[in-house]
PDB file of C-alpha atoms and ligand atoms in Angstrom:
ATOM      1  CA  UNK A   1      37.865  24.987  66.976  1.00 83.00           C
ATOM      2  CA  UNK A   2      40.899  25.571  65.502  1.00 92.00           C
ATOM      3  CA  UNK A   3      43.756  25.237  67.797  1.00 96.00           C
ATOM      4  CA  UNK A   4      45.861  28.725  68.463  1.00 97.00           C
ATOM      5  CA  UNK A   5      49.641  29.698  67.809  1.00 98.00           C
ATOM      6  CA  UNK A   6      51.502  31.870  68.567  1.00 98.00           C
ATOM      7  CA  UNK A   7      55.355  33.884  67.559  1.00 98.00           C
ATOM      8  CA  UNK A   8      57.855  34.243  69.862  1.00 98.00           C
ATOM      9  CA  UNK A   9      60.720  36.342  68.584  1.00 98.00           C
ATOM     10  CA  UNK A  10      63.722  36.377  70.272  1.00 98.00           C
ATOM     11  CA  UNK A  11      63.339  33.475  72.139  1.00 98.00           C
ATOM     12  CA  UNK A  12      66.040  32.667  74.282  1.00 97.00           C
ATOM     13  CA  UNK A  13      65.807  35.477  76.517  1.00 98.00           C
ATOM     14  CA  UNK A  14      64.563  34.823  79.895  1.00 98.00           C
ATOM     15  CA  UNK A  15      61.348  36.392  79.695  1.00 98.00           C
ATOM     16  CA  UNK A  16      60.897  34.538  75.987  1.00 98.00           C
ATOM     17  CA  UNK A  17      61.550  31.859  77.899  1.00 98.00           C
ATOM     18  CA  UNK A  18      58.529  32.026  80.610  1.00 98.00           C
ATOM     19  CA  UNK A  19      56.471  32.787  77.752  1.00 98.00           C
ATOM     20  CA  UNK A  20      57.272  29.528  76.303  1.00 98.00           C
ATOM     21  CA  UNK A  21      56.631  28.026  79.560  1.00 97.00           C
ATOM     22  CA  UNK A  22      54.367  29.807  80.868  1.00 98.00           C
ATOM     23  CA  UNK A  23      52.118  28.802  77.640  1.00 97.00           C
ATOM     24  CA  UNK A  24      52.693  25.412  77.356  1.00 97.00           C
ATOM     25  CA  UNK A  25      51.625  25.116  80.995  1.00 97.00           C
ATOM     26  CA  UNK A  26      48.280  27.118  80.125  1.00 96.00           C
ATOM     27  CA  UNK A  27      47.745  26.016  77.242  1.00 97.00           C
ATOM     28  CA  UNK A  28      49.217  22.893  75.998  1.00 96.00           C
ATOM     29  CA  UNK A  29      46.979  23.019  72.536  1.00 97.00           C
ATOM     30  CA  UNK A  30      48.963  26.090  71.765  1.00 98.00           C
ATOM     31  CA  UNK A  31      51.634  25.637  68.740  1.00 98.00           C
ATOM     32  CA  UNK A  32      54.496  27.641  69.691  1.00 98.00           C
ATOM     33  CA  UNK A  33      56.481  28.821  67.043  1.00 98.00           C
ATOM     34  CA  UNK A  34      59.941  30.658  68.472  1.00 98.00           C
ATOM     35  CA  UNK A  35      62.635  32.369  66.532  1.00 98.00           C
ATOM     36  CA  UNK A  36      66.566  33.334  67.739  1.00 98.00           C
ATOM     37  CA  UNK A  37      69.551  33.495  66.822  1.00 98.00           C
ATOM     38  CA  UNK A  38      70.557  30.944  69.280  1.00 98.00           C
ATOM     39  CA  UNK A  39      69.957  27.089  68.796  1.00 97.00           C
ATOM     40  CA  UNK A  40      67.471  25.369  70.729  1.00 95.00           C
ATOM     41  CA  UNK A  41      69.174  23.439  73.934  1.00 91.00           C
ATOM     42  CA  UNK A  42      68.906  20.411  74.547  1.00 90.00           C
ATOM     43  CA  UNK A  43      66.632  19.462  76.992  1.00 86.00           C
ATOM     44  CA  UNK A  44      64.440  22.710  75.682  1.00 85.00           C
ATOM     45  CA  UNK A  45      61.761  20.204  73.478  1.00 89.00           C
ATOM     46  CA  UNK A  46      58.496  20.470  73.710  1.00 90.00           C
ATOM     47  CA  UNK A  47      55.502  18.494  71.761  1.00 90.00           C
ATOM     48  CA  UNK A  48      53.789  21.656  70.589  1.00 96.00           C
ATOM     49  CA  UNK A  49      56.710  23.699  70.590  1.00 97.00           C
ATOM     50  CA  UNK A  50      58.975  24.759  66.886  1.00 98.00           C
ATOM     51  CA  UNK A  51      62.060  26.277  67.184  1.00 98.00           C
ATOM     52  CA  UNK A  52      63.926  28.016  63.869  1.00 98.00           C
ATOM     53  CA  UNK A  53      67.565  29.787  64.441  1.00 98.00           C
ATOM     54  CA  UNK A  54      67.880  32.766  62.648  1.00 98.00           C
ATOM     55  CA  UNK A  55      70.122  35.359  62.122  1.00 98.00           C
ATOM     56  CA  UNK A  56      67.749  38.532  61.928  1.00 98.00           C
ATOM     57  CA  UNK A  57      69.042  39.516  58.563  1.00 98.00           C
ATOM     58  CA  UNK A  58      65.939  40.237  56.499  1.00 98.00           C
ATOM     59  CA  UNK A  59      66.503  36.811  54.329  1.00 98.00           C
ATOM     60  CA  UNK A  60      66.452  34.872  56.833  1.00 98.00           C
ATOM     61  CA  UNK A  61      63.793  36.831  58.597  1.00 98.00           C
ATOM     62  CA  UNK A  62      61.533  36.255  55.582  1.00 98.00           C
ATOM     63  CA  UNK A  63      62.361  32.768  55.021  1.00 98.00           C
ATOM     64  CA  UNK A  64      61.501  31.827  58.567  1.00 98.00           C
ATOM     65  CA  UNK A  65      58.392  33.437  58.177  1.00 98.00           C
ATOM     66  CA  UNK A  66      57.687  31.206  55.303  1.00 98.00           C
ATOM     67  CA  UNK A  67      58.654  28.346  57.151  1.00 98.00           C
ATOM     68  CA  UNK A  68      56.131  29.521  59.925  1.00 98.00           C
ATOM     69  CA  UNK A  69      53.158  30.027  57.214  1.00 98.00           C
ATOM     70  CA  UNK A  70      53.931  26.451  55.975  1.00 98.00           C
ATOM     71  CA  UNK A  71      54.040  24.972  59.620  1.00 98.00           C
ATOM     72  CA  UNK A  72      50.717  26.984  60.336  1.00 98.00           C
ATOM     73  CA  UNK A  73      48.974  25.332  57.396  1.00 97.00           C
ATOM     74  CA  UNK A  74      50.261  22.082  58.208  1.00 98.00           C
ATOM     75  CA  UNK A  75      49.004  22.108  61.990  1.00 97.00           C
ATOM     76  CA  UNK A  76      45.959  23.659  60.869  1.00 97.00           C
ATOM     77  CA  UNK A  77      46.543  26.513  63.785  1.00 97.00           C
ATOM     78  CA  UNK A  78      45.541  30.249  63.957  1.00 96.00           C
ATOM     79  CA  UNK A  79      47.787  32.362  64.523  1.00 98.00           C
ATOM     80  CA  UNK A  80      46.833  35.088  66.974  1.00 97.00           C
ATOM     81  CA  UNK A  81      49.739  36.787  68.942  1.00 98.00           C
ATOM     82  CA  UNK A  82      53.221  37.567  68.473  1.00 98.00           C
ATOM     83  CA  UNK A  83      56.126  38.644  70.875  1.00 98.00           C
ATOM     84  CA  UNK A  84      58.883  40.788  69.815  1.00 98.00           C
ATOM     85  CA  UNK A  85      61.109  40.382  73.077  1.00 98.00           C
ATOM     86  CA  UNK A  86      64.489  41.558  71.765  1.00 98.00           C
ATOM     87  CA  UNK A  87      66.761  43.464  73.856  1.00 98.00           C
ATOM     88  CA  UNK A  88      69.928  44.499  75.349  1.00 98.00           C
ATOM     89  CA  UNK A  89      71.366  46.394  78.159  1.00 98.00           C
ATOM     90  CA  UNK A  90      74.912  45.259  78.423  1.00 98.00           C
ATOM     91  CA  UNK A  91      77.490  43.209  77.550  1.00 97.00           C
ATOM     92  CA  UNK A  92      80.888  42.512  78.094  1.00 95.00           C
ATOM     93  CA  UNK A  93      82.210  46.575  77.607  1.00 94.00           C
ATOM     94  CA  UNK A  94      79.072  47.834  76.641  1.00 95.00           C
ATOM     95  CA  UNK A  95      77.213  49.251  80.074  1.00 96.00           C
ATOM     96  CA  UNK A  96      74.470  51.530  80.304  1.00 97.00           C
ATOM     97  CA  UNK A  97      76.170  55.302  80.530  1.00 97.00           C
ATOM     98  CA  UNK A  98      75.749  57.237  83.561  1.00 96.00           C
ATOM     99  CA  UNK A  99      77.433  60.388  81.829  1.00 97.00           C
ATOM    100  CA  UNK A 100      76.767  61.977  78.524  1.00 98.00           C
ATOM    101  CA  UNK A 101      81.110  61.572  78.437  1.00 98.00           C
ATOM    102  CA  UNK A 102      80.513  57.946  78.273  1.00 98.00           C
ATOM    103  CA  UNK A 103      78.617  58.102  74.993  1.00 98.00           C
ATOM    104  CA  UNK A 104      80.386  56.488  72.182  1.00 98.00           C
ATOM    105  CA  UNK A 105      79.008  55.998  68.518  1.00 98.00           C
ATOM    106  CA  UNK A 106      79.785  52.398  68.505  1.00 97.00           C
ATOM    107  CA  UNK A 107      77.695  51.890  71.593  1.00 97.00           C
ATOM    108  CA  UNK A 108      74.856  53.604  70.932  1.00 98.00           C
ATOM    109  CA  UNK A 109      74.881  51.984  67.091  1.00 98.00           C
ATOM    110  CA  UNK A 110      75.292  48.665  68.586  1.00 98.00           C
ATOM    111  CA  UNK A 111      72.278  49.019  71.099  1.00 98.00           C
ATOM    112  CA  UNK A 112      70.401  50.414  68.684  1.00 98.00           C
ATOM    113  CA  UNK A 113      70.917  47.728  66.408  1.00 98.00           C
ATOM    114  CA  UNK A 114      69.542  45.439  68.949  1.00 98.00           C
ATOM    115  CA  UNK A 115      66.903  47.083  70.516  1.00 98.00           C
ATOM    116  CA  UNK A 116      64.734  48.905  67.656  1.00 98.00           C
ATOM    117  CA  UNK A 117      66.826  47.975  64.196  1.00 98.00           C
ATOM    118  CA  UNK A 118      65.736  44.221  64.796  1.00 98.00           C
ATOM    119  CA  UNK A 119      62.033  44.687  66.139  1.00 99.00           C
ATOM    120  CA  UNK A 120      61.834  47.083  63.396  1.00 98.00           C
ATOM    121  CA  UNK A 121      62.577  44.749  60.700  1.00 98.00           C
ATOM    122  CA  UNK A 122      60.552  42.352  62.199  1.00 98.00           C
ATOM    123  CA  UNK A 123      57.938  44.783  61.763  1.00 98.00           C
ATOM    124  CA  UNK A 124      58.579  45.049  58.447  1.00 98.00           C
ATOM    125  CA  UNK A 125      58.273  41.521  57.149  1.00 98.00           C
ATOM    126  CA  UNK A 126      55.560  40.495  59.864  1.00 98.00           C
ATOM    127  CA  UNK A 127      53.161  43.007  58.030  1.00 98.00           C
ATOM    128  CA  UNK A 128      52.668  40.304  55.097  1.00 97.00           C
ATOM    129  CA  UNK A 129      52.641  37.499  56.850  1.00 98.00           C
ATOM    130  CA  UNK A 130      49.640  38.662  59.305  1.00 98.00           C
ATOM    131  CA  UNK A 131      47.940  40.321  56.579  1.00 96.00           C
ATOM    132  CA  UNK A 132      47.730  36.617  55.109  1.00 96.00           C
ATOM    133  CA  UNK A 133      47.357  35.115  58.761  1.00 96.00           C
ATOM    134  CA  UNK A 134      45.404  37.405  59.722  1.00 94.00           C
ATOM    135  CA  UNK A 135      42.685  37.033  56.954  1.00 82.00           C
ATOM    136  CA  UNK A 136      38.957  37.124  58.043  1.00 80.00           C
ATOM    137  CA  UNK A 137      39.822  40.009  60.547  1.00 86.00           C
ATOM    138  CA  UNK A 138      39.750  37.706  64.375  1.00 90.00           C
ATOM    139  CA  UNK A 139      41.068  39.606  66.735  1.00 95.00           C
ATOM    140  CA  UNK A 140      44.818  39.161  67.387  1.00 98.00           C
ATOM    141  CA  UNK A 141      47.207  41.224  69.394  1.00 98.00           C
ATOM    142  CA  UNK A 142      51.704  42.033  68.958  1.00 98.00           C
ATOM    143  CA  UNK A 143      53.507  43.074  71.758  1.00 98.00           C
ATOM    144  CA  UNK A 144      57.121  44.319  71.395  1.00 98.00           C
ATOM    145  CA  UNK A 145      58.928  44.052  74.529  1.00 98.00           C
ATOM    146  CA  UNK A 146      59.733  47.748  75.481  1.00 98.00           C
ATOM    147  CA  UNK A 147      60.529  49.457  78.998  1.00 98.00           C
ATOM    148  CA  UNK A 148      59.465  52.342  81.070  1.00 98.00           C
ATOM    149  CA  UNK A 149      62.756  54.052  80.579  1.00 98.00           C
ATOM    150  CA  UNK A 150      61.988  54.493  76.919  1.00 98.00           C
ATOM    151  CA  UNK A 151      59.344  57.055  78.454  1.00 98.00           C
ATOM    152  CA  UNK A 152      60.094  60.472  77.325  1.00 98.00           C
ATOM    153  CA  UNK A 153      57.505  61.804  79.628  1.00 98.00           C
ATOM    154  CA  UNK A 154      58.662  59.942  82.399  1.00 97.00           C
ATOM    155  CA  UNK A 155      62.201  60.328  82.170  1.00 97.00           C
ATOM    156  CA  UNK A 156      63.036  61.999  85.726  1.00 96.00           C
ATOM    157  CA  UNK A 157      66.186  60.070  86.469  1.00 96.00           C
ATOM    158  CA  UNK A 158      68.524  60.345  83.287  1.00 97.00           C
ATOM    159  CA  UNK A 159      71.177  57.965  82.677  1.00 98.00           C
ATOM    160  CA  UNK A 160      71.694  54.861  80.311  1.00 98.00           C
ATOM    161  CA  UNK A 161      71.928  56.967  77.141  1.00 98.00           C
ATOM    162  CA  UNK A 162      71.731  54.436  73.923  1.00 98.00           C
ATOM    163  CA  UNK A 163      69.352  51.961  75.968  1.00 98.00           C
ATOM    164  CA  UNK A 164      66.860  55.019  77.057  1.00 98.00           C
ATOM    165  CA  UNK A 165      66.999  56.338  73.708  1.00 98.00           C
ATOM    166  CA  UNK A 166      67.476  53.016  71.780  1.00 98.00           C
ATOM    167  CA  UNK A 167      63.471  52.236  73.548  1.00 98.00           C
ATOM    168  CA  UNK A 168      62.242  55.452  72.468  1.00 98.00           C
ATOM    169  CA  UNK A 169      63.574  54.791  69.315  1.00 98.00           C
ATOM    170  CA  UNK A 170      61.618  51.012  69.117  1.00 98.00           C
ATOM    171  CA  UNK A 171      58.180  52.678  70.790  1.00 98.00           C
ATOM    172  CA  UNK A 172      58.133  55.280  68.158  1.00 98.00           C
ATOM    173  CA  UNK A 173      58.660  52.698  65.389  1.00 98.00           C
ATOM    174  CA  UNK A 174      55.552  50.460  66.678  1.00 98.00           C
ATOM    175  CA  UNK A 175      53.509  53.184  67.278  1.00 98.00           C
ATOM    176  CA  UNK A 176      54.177  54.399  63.698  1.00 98.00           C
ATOM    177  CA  UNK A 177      53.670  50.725  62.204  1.00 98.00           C
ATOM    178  CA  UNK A 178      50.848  50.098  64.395  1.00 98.00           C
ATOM    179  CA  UNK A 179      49.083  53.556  62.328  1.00 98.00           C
ATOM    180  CA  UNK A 180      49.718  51.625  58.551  1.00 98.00           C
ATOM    181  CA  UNK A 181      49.108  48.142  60.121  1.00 97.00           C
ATOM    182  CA  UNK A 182      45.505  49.387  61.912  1.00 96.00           C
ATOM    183  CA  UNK A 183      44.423  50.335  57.454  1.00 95.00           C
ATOM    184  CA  UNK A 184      44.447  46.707  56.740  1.00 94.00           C
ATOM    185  CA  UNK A 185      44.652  44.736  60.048  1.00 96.00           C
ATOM    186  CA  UNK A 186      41.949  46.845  62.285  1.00 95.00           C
ATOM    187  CA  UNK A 187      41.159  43.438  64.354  1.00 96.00           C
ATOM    188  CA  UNK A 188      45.603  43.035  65.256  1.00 97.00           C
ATOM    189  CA  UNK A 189      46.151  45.139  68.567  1.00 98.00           C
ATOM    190  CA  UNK A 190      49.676  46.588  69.312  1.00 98.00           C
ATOM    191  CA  UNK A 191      51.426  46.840  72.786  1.00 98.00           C
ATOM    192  CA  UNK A 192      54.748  48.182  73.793  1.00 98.00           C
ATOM    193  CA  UNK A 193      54.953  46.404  76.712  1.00 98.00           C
ATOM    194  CA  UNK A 194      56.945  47.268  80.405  1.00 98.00           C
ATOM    195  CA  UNK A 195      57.624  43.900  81.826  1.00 98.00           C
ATOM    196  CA  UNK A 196      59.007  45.343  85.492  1.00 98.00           C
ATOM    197  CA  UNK A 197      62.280  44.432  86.960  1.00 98.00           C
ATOM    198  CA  UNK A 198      62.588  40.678  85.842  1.00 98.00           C
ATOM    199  CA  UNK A 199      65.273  38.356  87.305  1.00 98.00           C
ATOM    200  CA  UNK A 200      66.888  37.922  84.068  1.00 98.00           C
ATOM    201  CA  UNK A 201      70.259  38.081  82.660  1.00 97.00           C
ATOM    202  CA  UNK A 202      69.540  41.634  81.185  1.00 98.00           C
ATOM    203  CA  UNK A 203      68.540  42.875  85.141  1.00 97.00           C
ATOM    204  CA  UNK A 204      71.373  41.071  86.707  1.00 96.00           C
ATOM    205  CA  UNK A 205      73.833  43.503  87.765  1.00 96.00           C
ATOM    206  CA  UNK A 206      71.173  45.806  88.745  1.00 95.00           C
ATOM    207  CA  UNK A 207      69.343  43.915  90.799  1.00 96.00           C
ATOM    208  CA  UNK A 208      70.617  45.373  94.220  1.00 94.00           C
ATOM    209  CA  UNK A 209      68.530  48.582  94.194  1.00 90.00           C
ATOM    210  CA  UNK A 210      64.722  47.115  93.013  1.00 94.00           C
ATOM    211  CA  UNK A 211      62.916  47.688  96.012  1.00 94.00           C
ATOM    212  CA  UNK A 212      61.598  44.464  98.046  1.00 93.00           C
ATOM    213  CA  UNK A 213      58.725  42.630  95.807  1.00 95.00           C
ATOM    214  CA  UNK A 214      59.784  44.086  92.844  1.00 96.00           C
ATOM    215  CA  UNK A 215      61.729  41.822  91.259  1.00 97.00           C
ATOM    216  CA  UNK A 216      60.041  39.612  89.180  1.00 98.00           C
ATOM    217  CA  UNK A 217      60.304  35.897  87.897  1.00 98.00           C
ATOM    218  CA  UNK A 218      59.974  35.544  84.374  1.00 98.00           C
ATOM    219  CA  UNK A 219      56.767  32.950  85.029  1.00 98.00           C
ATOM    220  CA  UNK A 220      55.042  36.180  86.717  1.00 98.00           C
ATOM    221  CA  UNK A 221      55.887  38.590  83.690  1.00 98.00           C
ATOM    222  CA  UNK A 222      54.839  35.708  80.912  1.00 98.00           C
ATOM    223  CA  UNK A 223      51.568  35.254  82.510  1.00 98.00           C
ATOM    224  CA  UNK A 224      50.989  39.151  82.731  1.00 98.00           C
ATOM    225  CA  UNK A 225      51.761  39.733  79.186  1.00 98.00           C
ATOM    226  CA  UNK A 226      49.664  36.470  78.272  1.00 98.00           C
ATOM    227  CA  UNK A 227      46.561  38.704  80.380  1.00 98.00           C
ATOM    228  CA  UNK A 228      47.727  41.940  78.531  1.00 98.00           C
ATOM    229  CA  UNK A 229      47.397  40.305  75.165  1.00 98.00           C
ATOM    230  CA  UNK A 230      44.005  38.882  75.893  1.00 97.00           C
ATOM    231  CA  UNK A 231      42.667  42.343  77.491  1.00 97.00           C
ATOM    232  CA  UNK A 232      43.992  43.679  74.465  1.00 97.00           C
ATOM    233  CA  UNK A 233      42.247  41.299  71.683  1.00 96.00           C
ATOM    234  CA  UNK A 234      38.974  42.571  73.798  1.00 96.00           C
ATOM    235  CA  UNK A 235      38.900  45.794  73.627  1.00 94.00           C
ATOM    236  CA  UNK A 236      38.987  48.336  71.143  1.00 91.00           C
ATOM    237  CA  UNK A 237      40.967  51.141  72.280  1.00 89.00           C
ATOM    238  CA  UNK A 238      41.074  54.734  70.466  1.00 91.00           C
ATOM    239  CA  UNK A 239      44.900  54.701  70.144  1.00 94.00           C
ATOM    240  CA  UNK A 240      46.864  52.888  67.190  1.00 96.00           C
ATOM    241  CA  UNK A 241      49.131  50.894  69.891  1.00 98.00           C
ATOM    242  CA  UNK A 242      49.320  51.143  73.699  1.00 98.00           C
ATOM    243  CA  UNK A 243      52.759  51.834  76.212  1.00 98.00           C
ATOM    244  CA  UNK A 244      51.839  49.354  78.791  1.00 98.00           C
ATOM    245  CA  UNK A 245      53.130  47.980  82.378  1.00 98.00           C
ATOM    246  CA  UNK A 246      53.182  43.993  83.117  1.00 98.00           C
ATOM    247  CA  UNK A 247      50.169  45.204  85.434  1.00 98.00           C
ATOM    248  CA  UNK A 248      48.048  47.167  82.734  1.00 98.00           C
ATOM    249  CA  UNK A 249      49.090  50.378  83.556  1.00 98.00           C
ATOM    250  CA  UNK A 250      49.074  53.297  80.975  1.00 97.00           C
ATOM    251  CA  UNK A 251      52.665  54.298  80.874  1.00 98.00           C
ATOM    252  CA  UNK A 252      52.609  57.875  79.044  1.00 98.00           C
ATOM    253  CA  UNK A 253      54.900  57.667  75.482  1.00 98.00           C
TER     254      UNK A 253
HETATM  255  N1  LIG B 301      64.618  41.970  82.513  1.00 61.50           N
HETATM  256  C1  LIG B 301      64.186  43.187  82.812  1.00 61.50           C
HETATM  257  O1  LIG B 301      64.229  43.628  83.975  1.00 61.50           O
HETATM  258  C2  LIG B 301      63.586  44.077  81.741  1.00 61.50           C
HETATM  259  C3  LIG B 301      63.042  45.324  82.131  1.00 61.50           C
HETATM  260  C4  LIG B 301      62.489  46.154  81.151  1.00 61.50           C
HETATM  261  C5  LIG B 301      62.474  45.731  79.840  1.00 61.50           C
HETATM  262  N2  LIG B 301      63.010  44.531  79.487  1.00 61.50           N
HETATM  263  C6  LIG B 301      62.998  44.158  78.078  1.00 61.50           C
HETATM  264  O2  LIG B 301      62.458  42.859  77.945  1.00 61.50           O
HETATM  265  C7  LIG B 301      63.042  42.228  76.805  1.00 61.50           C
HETATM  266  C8  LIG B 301      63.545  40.838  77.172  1.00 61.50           C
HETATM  267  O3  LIG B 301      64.587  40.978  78.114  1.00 61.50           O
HETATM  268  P1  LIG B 301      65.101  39.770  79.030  1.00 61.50           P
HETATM  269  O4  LIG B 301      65.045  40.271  80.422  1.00 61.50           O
HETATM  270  O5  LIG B 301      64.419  38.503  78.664  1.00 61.50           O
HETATM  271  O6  LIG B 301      66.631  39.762  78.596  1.00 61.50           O
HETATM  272  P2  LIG B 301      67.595  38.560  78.203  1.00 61.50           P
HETATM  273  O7  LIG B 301      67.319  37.326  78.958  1.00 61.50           O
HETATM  274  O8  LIG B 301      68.965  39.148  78.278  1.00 61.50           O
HETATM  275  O9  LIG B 301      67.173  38.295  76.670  1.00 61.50           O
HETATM  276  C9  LIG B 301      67.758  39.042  75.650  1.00 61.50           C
HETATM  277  C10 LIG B 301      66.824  39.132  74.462  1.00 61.50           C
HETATM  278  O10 LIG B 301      67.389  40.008  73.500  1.00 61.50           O
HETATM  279  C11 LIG B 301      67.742  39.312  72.304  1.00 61.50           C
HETATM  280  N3  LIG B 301      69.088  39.764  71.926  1.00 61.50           N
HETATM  281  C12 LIG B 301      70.219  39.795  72.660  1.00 61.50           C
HETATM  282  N4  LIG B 301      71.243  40.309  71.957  1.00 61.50           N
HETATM  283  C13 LIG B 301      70.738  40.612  70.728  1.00 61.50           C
HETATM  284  C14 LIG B 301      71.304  41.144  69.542  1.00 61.50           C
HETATM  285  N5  LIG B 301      72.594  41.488  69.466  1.00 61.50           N
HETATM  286  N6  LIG B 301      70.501  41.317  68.464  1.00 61.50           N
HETATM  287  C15 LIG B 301      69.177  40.987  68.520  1.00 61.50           C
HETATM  288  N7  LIG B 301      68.597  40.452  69.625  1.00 61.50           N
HETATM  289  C16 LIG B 301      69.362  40.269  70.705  1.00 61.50           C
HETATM  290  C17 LIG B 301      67.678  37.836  72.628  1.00 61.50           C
HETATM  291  O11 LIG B 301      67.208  37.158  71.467  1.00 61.50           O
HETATM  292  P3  LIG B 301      67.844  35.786  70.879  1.00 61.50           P
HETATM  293  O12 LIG B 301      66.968  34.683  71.369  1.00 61.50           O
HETATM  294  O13 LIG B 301      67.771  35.943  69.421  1.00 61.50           O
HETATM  295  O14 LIG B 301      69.253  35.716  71.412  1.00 61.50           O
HETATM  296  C18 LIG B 301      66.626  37.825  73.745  1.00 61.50           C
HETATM  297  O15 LIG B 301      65.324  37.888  73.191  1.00 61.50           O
HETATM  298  C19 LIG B 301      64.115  43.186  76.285  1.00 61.50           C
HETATM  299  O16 LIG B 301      63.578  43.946  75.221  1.00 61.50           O
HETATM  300  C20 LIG B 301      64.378  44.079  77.462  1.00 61.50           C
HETATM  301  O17 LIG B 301      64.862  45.350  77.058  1.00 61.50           O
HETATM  302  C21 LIG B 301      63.557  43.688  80.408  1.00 61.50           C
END
């Protein structure tokens, strides 16, 4: 059998990072193939693991892509699930709003950017590539990291402004490209995933108020979204994509 790959977009984050982990533990046949706009550290190499820095613009987005097709062929790997995990909270100045007077243009621009401009460009130029990847119809599955608070429905608290909104934004934008993706790619599953609190730098200064046992390491979240990935390659459910919790849950759009 061939052996499996699979994309990891955005990968310096802390939960990219248990992915990584998480899969070469699991599954040390797996080629990892991991995109950001950081460098790889030192210290970060792995044997089955490729790293390519990239800037997000959509030249470099479609030349890494290339690169990843040629790397594919040349390991003789299947491709057969990608993670989008891009995302931002805060940042220096740039806090999550507690007031509607705290909403500035260049914030919410600038988390927008971020948080659906980039996953939807990667959307963009990923439709290609798995449409040649893809070929022969195996099941497959892309999960864009998303979060509960981009829940319109489930909205009860208010607060953080562009990152609420900015999450919407990005689960409206998979859901849409998961419609035109489902005409050619009916076998490729699509998940806007809700990873939980995760001790990451994004949760940081908001970790006092998560309620005991629900703050999670980013090994835990990996290996749920690894699970939510394979659930998702075996079933066939009626909706284009799916708003889902590290823990399966429906979450409702
Ligand atoms: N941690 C949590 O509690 C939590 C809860 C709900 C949802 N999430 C979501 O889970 C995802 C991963 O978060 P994390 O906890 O791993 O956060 P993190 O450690 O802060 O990672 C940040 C991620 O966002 C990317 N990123 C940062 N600034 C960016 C920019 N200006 N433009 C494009 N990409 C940028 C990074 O990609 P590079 O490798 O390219 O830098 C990295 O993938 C995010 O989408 C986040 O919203 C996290």
């Amino acid at each position: 059998m061939q052996p499996r790959a699979m994309l990891v977009i955005g990968a310096s984050g802390g939960i990219a990072q248990g992915v990584i982990e998480t899969l070469a533990l699991q599954e040390p046949d797996t080629l990892i193939l991991a995109v950001s706009r950081a460098p790889q550290s030192p210290g970060q190499e792995k044997a089955r693991l490729r790293w390519w820095q990239c800037d997000y613009s959509e030249a470099q987005i479609a030349a890494t892509l290339a690169e990843c097709a040629g790397v594919l062929v040349a390991e003789g790997c299947r491709l057969d699930r990608v993670v989008v995990a891009n995302g931002r909270l805060h940042e220096g100045e740039l806090q999550p709003e507690k007031r509607i007077e705290s909403v500035s243009a260049a914030t919410l621009l600038s988390v927008f950017e971020s948080n659906a401009v980039v996953p939807a460009l990667w959307l963009k130029h990923l439709h290609r590539f798995l449409k040649r990847e893809l070929r022969g119809g195996a099941p497959a599955a892309l999960a864009v990291l998303s979060a509960r608070v981009g829940s319109i429905t489930d909205n009860g608290k208010g607060g953080w402004y562009a990152y609420r909104a900015s999450k919407a934004a990005l689960n409206m934008l998979v859901k849409t490209s998961a419609i035109e993706y489902r005409r050619s790619l009916p076998a490729l599953r699509f998940i806007a995933f809700h990873p939980g609190t995760t001790d990451t730098s994004l949760s940081k200064p908001f970790q006092r108020s998560v309620p005991e046992g629900k703050l999670f390491t980013p090994a835990f979240v990996a290996a749920a979204l690894l699970a939510r990935l394979d659930d998702a390659m075996a079933s066939q459910p009626s909706e284009a994509a799916q708003f889902l919790a590290y823990d399966g849950d429906q979450i409702p759009w």
